[in-house]
Amino acid sequence: MPGVGKCGEQPISPPAASAPGIPAVVQAPADAGQVRFRWTYANHAVGDVFRWRRVSAGPGPAVGRTTKPTVQLPGPGGHDVCITVRVIRADGSYASAWSTPACGSAK
């Protein structure tokens, strides 16, 4: 019988869904005057979305959402751009904690 353990043991539950891991964010190569960040995380799922927020002053948007694990932002000359990122399941069932801030500057 599906879902029943051996010899009268407790029923076997289906594996629980797992929350996404906290993203590890790093600076990546970008276009001139821009700063690009990319990230990796554990427990990927189809349809994951990413919310990012700027934690430093500067031009451009302060928050955003993307379906790809990368974002490119304006990088004011000589100033760092810092962001944090979190992963949210497409159905809203789980979300990671915010990442540790990552900073980069335009090249």
N, CA, C and O atoms as a Tinker XYZ file with bonds, in Angstrom:
   428  protein
     1  N      0.833000   -1.182000    0.000000    73     2
     2  CA     0.000000    0.000000    0.000000    64     1     3
     3  C      0.875000    1.241000    0.000000    63     2     4     5
     4  O      1.769000    1.362000    0.837000    81     3
     5  N      0.637000    2.165000   -0.919000    73     3     6
     6  CA     1.436000    3.389000   -0.918000    64     5     7
     7  C      1.201000    4.175000    0.364000    63     6     8     9
     8  O      0.078000    4.265000    0.859000    81     7
     9  N      2.282000    4.741000    0.890000    73     7    10
    10  CA     2.180000    5.599000    2.048000    64     9    11
    11  C      2.114000    4.870000    3.375000    63    10    12    13
    12  O      1.937000    5.509000    4.413000    81    11
    13  N      2.251000    3.552000    3.375000    73    11    14
    14  CA     2.207000    2.804000    4.628000    64    13    15
    15  C      3.569000    2.173000    4.865000    63    14    16    17
    16  O      4.151000    1.585000    3.953000    81    15
    17  N      4.079000    2.291000    6.084000    73    15    18
    18  CA     5.363000    1.708000    6.437000    64    17    19
    19  C      5.247000    0.206000    6.614000    63    18    20    21
    20  O      4.147000   -0.346000    6.561000    81    19
    21  N      6.380000   -0.462000    6.826000    73    19    22
    22  CA     6.407000   -1.908000    7.013000    64    21    23
    23  C      5.907000   -2.277000    8.404000    63    22    24    25
    24  O      6.092000   -1.515000    9.353000    81    23
    25  N      5.291000   -3.414000    8.527000    73    23    26
    26  CA     4.913000   -4.021000    9.804000    64    25    27
    27  C      4.204000   -3.062000   10.741000    63    26    28    29
    28  O      4.541000   -3.000000   11.923000    81    27
    29  N      3.241000   -2.320000   10.247000    73    27    30
    30  CA     2.457000   -1.464000   11.104000    64    29    31
    31  C      3.139000   -0.176000   11.536000    63    30    32    33
    32  O      2.629000    0.512000   12.420000    81    31
    33  N      4.289000    0.177000   10.936000    73    31    34
    34  CA     4.961000    1.427000   11.273000    64    33    35
    35  C      4.098000    2.609000   10.859000    63    34    36    37
    36  O      3.082000    2.440000   10.185000    81    35
    37  N      4.500000    3.783000   11.258000    73    35    38
    38  CA     3.795000    4.999000   10.896000    64    37    39
    39  C      3.759000    5.140000    9.367000    63    38    40    41
    40  O      4.680000    4.697000    8.681000    81    39
    41  N      2.703000    5.754000    8.841000    73    39    42
    42  CA     2.651000    5.994000    7.394000    64    41    43
    43  C      3.853000    6.802000    6.931000    63    42    44    45
    44  O      4.372000    7.644000    7.664000    81    43
    45  N      4.281000    6.538000    5.723000    73    43    46
    46  CA     5.402000    7.256000    5.129000    64    45    47
    47  C      4.860000    8.511000    4.460000    63    46    48    49
    48  O      3.977000    8.433000    3.606000    81    47
    49  N      5.381000    9.653000    4.843000    73    47    50
    50  CA     4.946000   10.929000    4.268000    64    49    51
    51  C      5.771000   11.231000    3.030000    63    50    52    53
    52  O      6.934000   10.836000    2.941000    81    51
    53  N      5.180000   11.924000    2.086000    73    51    54
    54  CA     5.980000   12.344000    0.927000    64    53    55
    55  C      7.033000   13.337000    1.391000    63    54    56    57
    56  O      6.852000   14.001000    2.411000    81    55
    57  N      8.135000   13.446000    0.647000    73    55    58
    58  CA     9.186000   14.401000    1.048000    64    57    59
    59  C      8.613000   15.811000    1.157000    63    58    60    61
    60  O      7.827000   16.242000    0.313000    81    59
    61  N      9.009000   16.508000    2.189000    73    59    62
    62  CA     8.556000   17.887000    2.371000    64    61    63
    63  C      9.260000   18.798000    1.376000    63    62    64    65
    64  O     10.425000   18.583000    1.041000    81    63
    65  N      8.556000   19.803000    0.914000    73    63    66
    66  CA     9.178000   20.796000    0.040000    64    65    67
    67  C     10.201000   21.553000    0.873000    63    66    68    69
    68  O     10.046000   21.696000    2.085000    81    67
    69  N     11.222000   22.023000    0.230000    73    67    70
    70  CA    12.256000   22.727000    0.991000    64    69    71
    71  C     12.367000   24.172000    0.528000    63    70    72    73
    72  O     12.131000   24.505000   -0.634000    81    71
    73  N     12.727000   24.992000    1.463000    73    71    74
    74  CA    12.908000   26.410000    1.182000    64    73    75
    75  C     14.199000   26.618000    0.390000    63    74    76    77
    76  O     15.128000   25.817000    0.496000    81    75
    77  N     14.259000   27.673000   -0.390000    73    75    78
    78  CA    15.501000   27.959000   -1.108000    64    77    79
    79  C     16.586000   28.405000   -0.135000    63    78    80    81
    80  O     16.298000   28.972000    0.919000    81    79
    81  N     17.835000   28.141000   -0.505000    73    79    82
    82  CA    18.964000   28.574000    0.304000    64    81    83
    83  C     19.177000   30.078000    0.187000    63    82    84    85
    84  O     18.659000   30.722000   -0.726000    81    83
    85  N     19.935000   30.618000    1.110000    73    83    86
    86  CA    20.268000   32.040000    1.073000    64    85    87
    87  C     21.236000   32.276000   -0.084000    63    86    88    89
    88  O     22.236000   31.566000   -0.193000    81    87
    89  N     20.970000   33.245000   -0.939000    73    87    90
    90  CA    21.853000   33.479000   -2.086000    64    89    91
    91  C     23.255000   33.937000   -1.667000    63    90    92    93
    92  O     23.426000   34.686000   -0.704000    81    91
    93  N     24.233000   33.469000   -2.410000    73    91    94
    94  CA    25.617000   33.945000   -2.295000    64    93    95
    95  C     25.832000   34.878000   -3.481000    63    94    96    97
    96  O     25.883000   34.423000   -4.623000    81    95
    97  N     25.956000   36.164000   -3.225000    73    95    98
    98  CA    25.992000   37.191000   -4.268000    64    97    99
    99  C     27.430000   37.657000   -4.488000    63    98   100   101
   100  O     28.165000   37.909000   -3.534000    81    99
   101  N     27.823000   37.769000   -5.772000    73    99   102
   102  CA    29.154000   38.259000   -6.128000    64   101   103
   103  C     29.032000   39.242000   -7.289000    63   102   104   105
   104  O     28.053000   39.218000   -8.036000    81   103
   105  N     30.041000   40.111000   -7.432000    73   103   106
   106  CA    30.092000   41.016000   -8.574000    64   105   107
   107  C     30.521000   40.223000   -9.793000    63   106   108   109
   108  O     31.333000   39.304000   -9.687000    81   107
   109  N     29.978000   40.576000  -10.953000    73   107   110
   110  CA    30.296000   39.913000  -12.213000    64   109   111
   111  C     30.656000   40.972000  -13.255000    63   110   112   113
   112  O     30.346000   42.147000  -13.062000    81   111
   113  N     31.310000   40.577000  -14.362000    73   111   114
   114  CA    31.648000   41.546000  -15.407000    64   113   115
   115  C     30.387000   42.261000  -15.916000    63   114   116   117
   116  O     29.323000   41.656000  -16.045000    81   115
   117  N     30.533000   43.568000  -16.203000    73   115   118
   118  CA    29.382000   44.374000  -16.621000    64   117   119
   119  C     29.782000   45.344000  -17.721000    63   118   120   121
   120  O     30.964000   45.527000  -18.014000    81   119
   121  N     28.776000   45.958000  -18.318000    73   119   122
   122  CA    28.999000   47.000000  -19.314000    64   121   123
   123  C     29.635000   48.213000  -18.629000    63   122   124   125
   124  O     29.541000   48.360000  -17.410000    81   123
   125  N     30.277000   49.072000  -19.409000    73   123   126
   126  CA    30.908000   50.280000  -18.861000    64   125   127
   127  C     29.881000   51.111000  -18.097000    63   126   128   129
   128  O     28.752000   51.285000  -18.555000    81   127
   129  N     30.273000   51.621000  -16.935000    73   127   130
   130  CA    29.393000   52.457000  -16.127000    64   129   131
   131  C     28.319000   51.689000  -15.381000    63   130   132   133
   132  O     27.431000   52.293000  -14.779000    81   131
   133  N     28.387000   50.367000  -15.411000    73   131   134
   134  CA    27.379000   49.513000  -14.778000    64   133   135
   135  C     28.044000   48.578000  -13.769000    63   134   136   137
   136  O     29.247000   48.324000  -13.835000    81   135
   137  N     27.251000   48.078000  -12.848000    73   135   138
   138  CA    27.707000   47.055000  -11.904000    64   137   139
   139  C     26.748000   45.884000  -12.037000    63   138   140   141
   140  O     25.532000   46.055000  -11.952000    81   139
   141  N     27.294000   44.705000  -12.245000    73   139   142
   142  CA    26.460000   43.500000  -12.377000    64   141   143
   143  C     26.740000   42.584000  -11.192000    63   142   144   145
   144  O     27.882000   42.424000  -10.761000    81   143
   145  N     25.685000   41.998000  -10.689000    73   143   146
   146  CA    25.792000   40.998000   -9.633000    64   145   147
   147  C     25.149000   39.714000  -10.127000    63   146   148   149
   148  O     24.200000   39.742000  -10.910000    81   147
   149  N     25.676000   38.589000   -9.662000    73   147   150
   150  CA    25.057000   37.285000   -9.938000    64   149   151
   151  C     25.065000   36.514000   -8.631000    63   150   152   153
   152  O     25.802000   36.854000   -7.706000    81   151
   153  N     24.241000   35.474000   -8.556000    73   151   154
   154  CA    24.166000   34.716000   -7.309000    64   153   155
   155  C     23.834000   33.262000   -7.564000    63   154   156   157
   156  O     23.280000   32.886000   -8.597000    81   155
   157  N     24.193000   32.467000   -6.584000    73   155   158
   158  CA    23.883000   31.043000   -6.566000    64   157   159
   159  C     23.212000   30.746000   -5.229000    63   158   160   161
   160  O     23.344000   31.506000   -4.270000    81   159
   161  N     22.495000   29.632000   -5.183000    73   159   162
   162  CA    21.806000   29.248000   -3.954000    64   161   163
   163  C     21.425000   27.771000   -4.025000    63   162   164   165
   164  O     21.363000   27.187000   -5.107000    81   163
   165  N     21.176000   27.186000   -2.882000    73   163   166
   166  CA    20.799000   25.771000   -2.799000    64   165   167
   167  C     19.285000   25.613000   -2.964000    63   166   168   169
   168  O     18.521000   26.557000   -2.763000    81   167
   169  N     18.882000   24.426000   -3.324000    73   167   170
   170  CA    17.460000   24.047000   -3.434000    64   169   171
   171  C     16.703000   24.843000   -4.496000    63   170   172   173
   172  O     15.636000   25.398000   -4.232000    81   171
   173  N     17.271000   24.889000   -5.693000    73   171   174
   174  CA    16.610000   25.558000   -6.814000    64   173   175
   175  C     15.255000   24.902000   -7.087000    63   174   176   177
   176  O     15.077000   23.711000   -6.830000    81   175
   177  N     14.320000   25.666000   -7.598000    73   175   178
   178  CA    13.035000   25.135000   -8.068000    64   177   179
   179  C     12.636000   25.898000   -9.318000    63   178   180   181
   180  O     12.944000   27.081000   -9.466000    81   179
   181  N     11.950000   25.210000  -10.208000    73   179   182
   182  CA    11.473000   25.850000  -11.431000    64   181   183
   183  C     10.567000   27.020000  -11.048000    63   182   184   185
   184  O      9.673000   26.878000  -10.213000    81   183
   185  N     10.805000   28.163000  -11.662000    73   183   186
   186  CA     9.966000   29.330000  -11.430000    64   185   187
   187  C     10.401000   30.236000  -10.300000    63   186   188   189
   188  O      9.731000   31.231000  -10.024000    81   187
   189  N     11.518000   29.920000   -9.629000    73   187   190
   190  CA    11.998000   30.797000   -8.563000    64   189   191
   191  C     12.147000   32.222000   -9.087000    63   190   192   193
   192  O     12.554000   32.434000  -10.229000    81   191
   193  N     11.816000   33.189000   -8.246000    73   191   194
   194  CA    12.008000   34.596000   -8.582000    64   193   195
   195  C     12.906000   35.225000   -7.517000    63   194   196   197
   196  O     13.044000   34.709000   -6.409000    81   195
   197  N     13.497000   36.329000   -7.879000    73   195   198
   198  CA    14.480000   36.963000   -7.009000    64   197   199
   199  C     14.084000   38.415000   -6.773000    63   198   200   201
   200  O     13.737000   39.141000   -7.705000    81   199
   201  N     14.143000   38.818000   -5.522000    73   199   202
   202  CA    13.943000   40.219000   -5.164000    64   201   203
   203  C     15.284000   40.746000   -4.694000    63   202   204   205
   204  O     15.979000   40.092000   -3.916000    81   203
   205  N     15.642000   41.913000   -5.158000    73   203   206
   206  CA    16.902000   42.531000   -4.730000    64   205   207
   207  C     16.590000   43.928000   -4.222000    63   206   208   209
   208  O     15.594000   44.545000   -4.602000    81   207
   209  N     17.464000   44.405000   -3.357000    73   207   210
   210  CA    17.329000   45.780000   -2.873000    64   209   211
   211  C     18.716000   46.382000   -2.714000    63   210   212   213
   212  O     19.661000   45.734000   -2.266000    81   211
   213  N     18.794000   47.632000   -3.096000    73   211   214
   214  CA    20.043000   48.366000   -2.960000    64   213   215
   215  C     20.181000   48.786000   -1.499000    63   214   216   217
   216  O     19.231000   49.287000   -0.899000    81   215
   217  N     21.359000   48.580000   -0.937000    73   215   218
   218  CA    21.604000   48.991000    0.445000    64   217   219
   219  C     22.657000   50.098000    0.498000    63   218   220   221
   220  O     23.233000   50.379000    1.549000    81   219
   221  N     22.896000   50.719000   -0.659000    73   219   222
   222  CA    23.801000   51.866000   -0.752000    64   221   223
   223  C     23.076000   52.956000   -1.528000    63   222   224   225
   224  O     22.135000   52.675000   -2.270000    81   223
   225  N     23.507000   54.179000   -1.357000    73   223   226
   226  CA    22.922000   55.289000   -2.103000    64   225   227
   227  C     23.383000   55.216000   -3.553000    63   226   228   229
   228  O     24.409000   54.605000   -3.851000    81   227
   229  N     22.638000   55.829000   -4.442000    73   227   230
   230  CA    23.073000   55.875000   -5.834000    64   229   231
   231  C     21.909000   55.999000   -6.785000    63   230   232   233
   232  O     20.751000   55.888000   -6.383000    81   231
   233  N     22.222000   56.233000   -8.070000    73   231   234
   234  CA    21.177000   56.381000   -9.075000    64   233   235
   235  C     20.543000   55.031000   -9.416000    63   234   236   237
   236  O     21.079000   53.969000   -9.097000    81   235
   237  N     19.413000   55.106000  -10.059000    73   235   238
   238  CA    18.734000   53.882000  -10.482000    64   237   239
   239  C     17.766000   53.378000   -9.426000    63   238   240   241
   240  O     17.616000   53.979000   -8.363000    81   239
   241  N     17.116000   52.271000   -9.735000    73   239   242
   242  CA    16.101000   51.744000   -8.824000    64   241   243
   243  C     16.701000   51.262000   -7.505000    63   242   244   245
   244  O     17.845000   50.812000   -7.458000    81   243
   245  N     15.913000   51.364000   -6.437000    73   243   246
   246  CA    16.357000   50.923000   -5.110000    64   245   247
   247  C     15.949000   49.483000   -4.825000    63   246   248   249
   248  O     16.549000   48.827000   -3.972000    81   247
   249  N     14.937000   48.987000   -5.528000    73   247   250
   250  CA    14.462000   47.610000   -5.364000    64   249   251
   251  C     14.063000   47.068000   -6.722000    63   250   252   253
   252  O     13.809000   47.832000   -7.653000    81   251
   253  N     14.009000   45.754000   -6.833000    73   251   254
   254  CA    13.591000   45.156000   -8.088000    64   253   255
   255  C     13.327000   43.681000   -7.948000    63   254   256   257
   256  O     13.556000   43.073000   -6.902000    81   255
   257  N     12.838000   43.123000   -9.037000    73   255   258
   258  CA    12.506000   41.703000   -9.101000    64   257   259
   259  C     12.990000   41.180000  -10.451000    63   258   260   261
   260  O     12.892000   41.873000  -11.464000    81   259
   261  N     13.510000   39.958000  -10.459000    73   259   262
   262  CA    13.979000   39.353000  -11.694000    64   261   263
   263  C     13.742000   37.846000  -11.641000    63   262   264   265
   264  O     13.623000   37.259000  -10.566000    81   263
   265  N     13.677000   37.240000  -12.809000    73   263   266
   266  CA    13.531000   35.786000  -12.874000    64   265   267
   267  C     14.867000   35.108000  -13.174000    63   266   268   269
   268  O     14.942000   33.881000  -13.226000    81   267
   269  N     15.912000   35.895000  -13.368000    73   267   270
   270  CA    17.255000   35.357000  -13.628000    64   269   271
   271  C     18.164000   35.721000  -12.461000    63   270   272   273
   272  O     17.984000   36.773000  -11.847000    81   271
   273  N     19.138000   34.867000  -12.145000    73   271   274
   274  CA    20.007000   35.135000  -10.988000    64   273   275
   275  C     21.112000   36.148000  -11.284000    63   274   276   277
   276  O     22.289000   35.904000  -11.019000    81   275
   277  N     20.704000   37.289000  -11.837000    73   275   278
   278  CA    21.640000   38.360000  -12.152000    64   277   279
   279  C     20.891000   39.678000  -12.255000    63   278   280   281
   280  O     19.713000   39.708000  -12.612000    81   279
   281  N     21.582000   40.766000  -11.940000    73   279   282
   282  CA    21.018000   42.103000  -12.108000    64   281   283
   283  C     22.158000   43.057000  -12.432000    63   282   284   285
   284  O     23.258000   42.930000  -11.894000    81   283
   285  N     21.885000   44.019000  -13.319000    73   283   286
   286  CA    22.866000   45.042000  -13.675000    64   285   287
   287  C     22.279000   46.405000  -13.317000    63   286   288   289
   288  O     21.141000   46.717000  -13.666000    81   287
   289  N     23.076000   47.208000  -12.615000    73   287   290
   290  CA    22.628000   48.517000  -12.128000    64   289   291
   291  C     23.616000   49.602000  -12.517000    63   290   292   293
   292  O     24.790000   49.315000  -12.756000    81   291
   293  N     23.150000   50.861000  -12.586000    73   291   294
   294  CA    24.083000   51.955000  -12.847000    64   293   295
   295  C     25.118000   52.035000  -11.729000    63   294   296   297
   296  O     24.782000   51.889000  -10.554000    81   295
   297  N     26.365000   52.264000  -12.094000    73   295   298
   298  CA    27.436000   52.368000  -11.117000    64   297   299
   299  C     28.063000   53.739000  -11.145000    63   298   300   301
   300  O     28.869000   54.029000  -12.029000    81   299
   301  N     27.710000   54.599000  -10.190000    73   299   302
   302  CA    28.292000   55.942000  -10.193000    64   301   303
   303  C     29.806000   55.871000  -10.019000    63   302   304   305
   304  O     30.301000   55.146000   -9.156000    81   303
   305  N     30.533000   56.615000  -10.829000    73   303   306
   306  CA    31.999000   56.586000  -10.791000    64   305   307
   307  C     32.579000   56.749000   -9.397000    63   306   308   309
   308  O     32.262000   57.702000   -8.686000    81   307
   309  N     33.425000   55.814000   -9.017000    73   307   310
   310  CA    34.134000   55.898000   -7.760000    64   309   311
   311  C     33.340000   55.495000   -6.529000    63   310   312   313
   312  O     33.879000   55.530000   -5.423000    81   311
   313  N     32.085000   55.115000   -6.683000    73   311   314
   314  CA    31.268000   54.735000   -5.533000    64   313   315
   315  C     30.813000   53.284000   -5.668000    63   314   316   317
   316  O     30.489000   52.814000   -6.759000    81   315
   317  N     30.797000   52.589000   -4.534000    73   315   318
   318  CA    30.305000   51.212000   -4.539000    64   317   319
   319  C     28.787000   51.179000   -4.634000    63   318   320   321
   320  O     28.095000   52.066000   -4.135000    81   319
   321  N     28.290000   50.138000   -5.284000    73   319   322
   322  CA    26.870000   49.807000   -5.293000    64   321   323
   323  C     26.758000   48.527000   -4.484000    63   322   324   325
   324  O     27.479000   47.564000   -4.747000    81   323
   325  N     25.867000   48.502000   -3.508000    73   323   326
   326  CA    25.698000   47.323000   -2.654000    64   325   327
   327  C     24.244000   46.873000   -2.689000    63   326   328   329
   328  O     23.329000   47.693000   -2.610000    81   327
   329  N     24.036000   45.553000   -2.810000    73   327   330
   330  CA    22.681000   45.004000   -2.823000    64   329   331
   331  C     22.602000   43.770000   -1.925000    63   330   332   333
   332  O     23.616000   43.174000   -1.562000    81   331
   333  N     21.376000   43.408000   -1.583000    73   331   334
   334  CA    21.067000   42.122000   -0.974000    64   333   335
   335  C     19.994000   41.473000   -1.838000    63   334   336   337
   336  O     19.249000   42.160000   -2.538000    81   335
   337  N     19.920000   40.151000   -1.785000    73   335   338
   338  CA    19.002000   39.394000   -2.641000    64   337   339
   339  C     18.309000   38.326000   -1.800000    63   338   340   341
   340  O     18.888000   37.794000   -0.853000    81   339
   341  N     17.066000   38.020000   -2.157000    73   339   342
   342  CA    16.381000   36.864000   -1.567000    64   341   343
   343  C     15.676000   36.099000   -2.677000    63   342   344   345
   344  O     15.329000   36.668000   -3.713000    81   343
   345  N     15.468000   34.807000   -2.453000    73   343   346
   346  CA    14.800000   33.927000   -3.409000    64   345   347
   347  C     13.384000   33.677000   -2.901000    63   346   348   349
   348  O     13.172000   33.433000   -1.713000    81   347
   349  N     12.419000   33.741000   -3.816000    73   347   350
   350  CA    11.028000   33.480000   -3.463000    64   349   351
   351  C     10.482000   32.435000   -4.439000    63   350   352   353
   352  O     10.636000   32.566000   -5.653000    81   351
   353  N      9.849000   31.408000   -3.897000    73   351   354
   354  CA     9.218000   30.400000   -4.744000    64   353   355
   355  C      8.104000   31.065000   -5.548000    63   354   356   357
   356  O      7.427000   31.968000   -5.056000    81   355
   357  N      7.919000   30.615000   -6.780000    73   355   358
   358  CA     6.932000   31.203000   -7.677000    64   357   359
   359  C      5.532000   31.197000   -7.072000    63   358   360   361
   360  O      4.750000   32.117000   -7.311000    81   359
   361  N      5.214000   30.170000   -6.293000    73   359   362
   362  CA     3.880000   30.087000   -5.694000    64   361   363
   363  C      3.806000   30.806000   -4.346000    63   362   364   365
   364  O      2.765000   30.795000   -3.689000    81   363
   365  N      4.913000   31.429000   -3.937000    73   363   366
   366  CA     4.935000   32.169000   -2.686000    64   365   367
   367  C      5.041000   31.307000   -1.435000    63   366   368   369
   368  O      4.951000   31.819000   -0.320000    81   367
   369  N      5.232000   29.994000   -1.614000    73   367   370
   370  CA     5.230000   29.083000   -0.469000    64   369   371
   371  C      6.446000   29.233000    0.437000    63   370   372   373
   372  O      6.346000   29.009000    1.643000    81   371
   373  N      7.573000   29.602000   -0.116000    73   371   374
   374  CA     8.803000   29.733000    0.662000    64   373   375
   375  C      9.605000   30.923000    0.155000    63   374   376   377
   376  O      9.489000   31.326000   -1.003000    81   375
   377  N     10.418000   31.474000    1.044000    73   375   378
   378  CA    11.360000   32.532000    0.666000    64   377   379
   379  C     12.610000   32.363000    1.512000    63   378   380   381
   380  O     12.540000   31.946000    2.668000    81   379
   381  N     13.742000   32.687000    0.932000    73   379   382
   382  CA    14.997000   32.636000    1.680000    64   381   383
   383  C     15.122000   33.886000    2.535000    63   382   384   385
   384  O     14.359000   34.840000    2.378000    81   383
   385  N     16.075000   33.871000    3.424000    73   383   386
   386  CA    16.458000   35.094000    4.129000    64   385   387
   387  C     17.193000   35.984000    3.125000    63   386   388   389
   388  O     17.621000   35.510000    2.073000    81   387
   389  N     17.337000   37.252000    3.444000    73   387   390
   390  CA    18.116000   38.156000    2.596000    64   389   391
   391  C     19.584000   37.758000    2.663000    63   390   392   393
   392  O     20.073000   37.335000    3.710000    81   391
   393  N     20.275000   37.895000    1.554000    73   391   394
   394  CA    21.700000   37.589000    1.479000    64   393   395
   395  C     22.511000   38.604000    2.286000    63   394   396   397
   396  O     22.011000   39.657000    2.681000    81   395
   397  N     23.747000   38.264000    2.512000    73   395   398
   398  CA    24.710000   39.220000    3.027000    64   397   399
   399  C     24.929000   40.267000    1.944000    63   398   400   401
   400  O     24.994000   39.899000    0.771000    81   399
   401  N     25.045000   41.549000    2.269000    73   399   402
   402  CA    25.260000   42.553000    1.226000    64   401   403
   403  C     26.517000   42.259000    0.393000    63   402   404   405
   404  O     27.553000   41.849000    0.916000    81   403
   405  N     26.388000   42.481000   -0.902000    73   403   406
   406  CA    27.521000   42.379000   -1.813000    64   405   407
   407  C     27.710000   43.746000   -2.459000    63   406   408   409
   408  O     26.735000   44.415000   -2.803000    81   407
   409  N     28.958000   44.156000   -2.621000    73   407   410
   410  CA    29.254000   45.477000   -3.177000    64   409   411
   411  C     30.168000   45.366000   -4.382000    63   410   412   413
   412  O     30.975000   44.441000   -4.481000    81   411
   413  N     30.037000   46.309000   -5.289000    73   411   414
   414  CA    30.903000   46.363000   -6.456000    64   413   415
   415  C     30.920000   47.776000   -6.995000    63   414   416   417
   416  O     30.092000   48.610000   -6.628000    81   415
   417  N     31.872000   48.032000   -7.870000    73   415   418
   418  CA    31.941000   49.346000   -8.492000    64   417   419
   419  C     32.114000   49.186000   -9.994000    63   418   420   421
   420  O     32.624000   48.172000  -10.469000    81   419
   421  N     31.676000   50.213000  -10.744000    73   419   422
   422  CA    31.776000   50.181000  -12.196000    64   421   423
   423  C     33.232000   50.236000  -12.608000    63   422   424   425
   424  O     34.060000   50.866000  -11.950000    81   423
   425  N     33.524000   49.576000  -13.691000    73   423   426
   426  CA    34.883000   49.559000  -14.241000    64   425   427
   427  C     35.011000   50.611000  -15.317000    63   426   428
   428  O     36.080000   50.762000  -15.909000    81   427
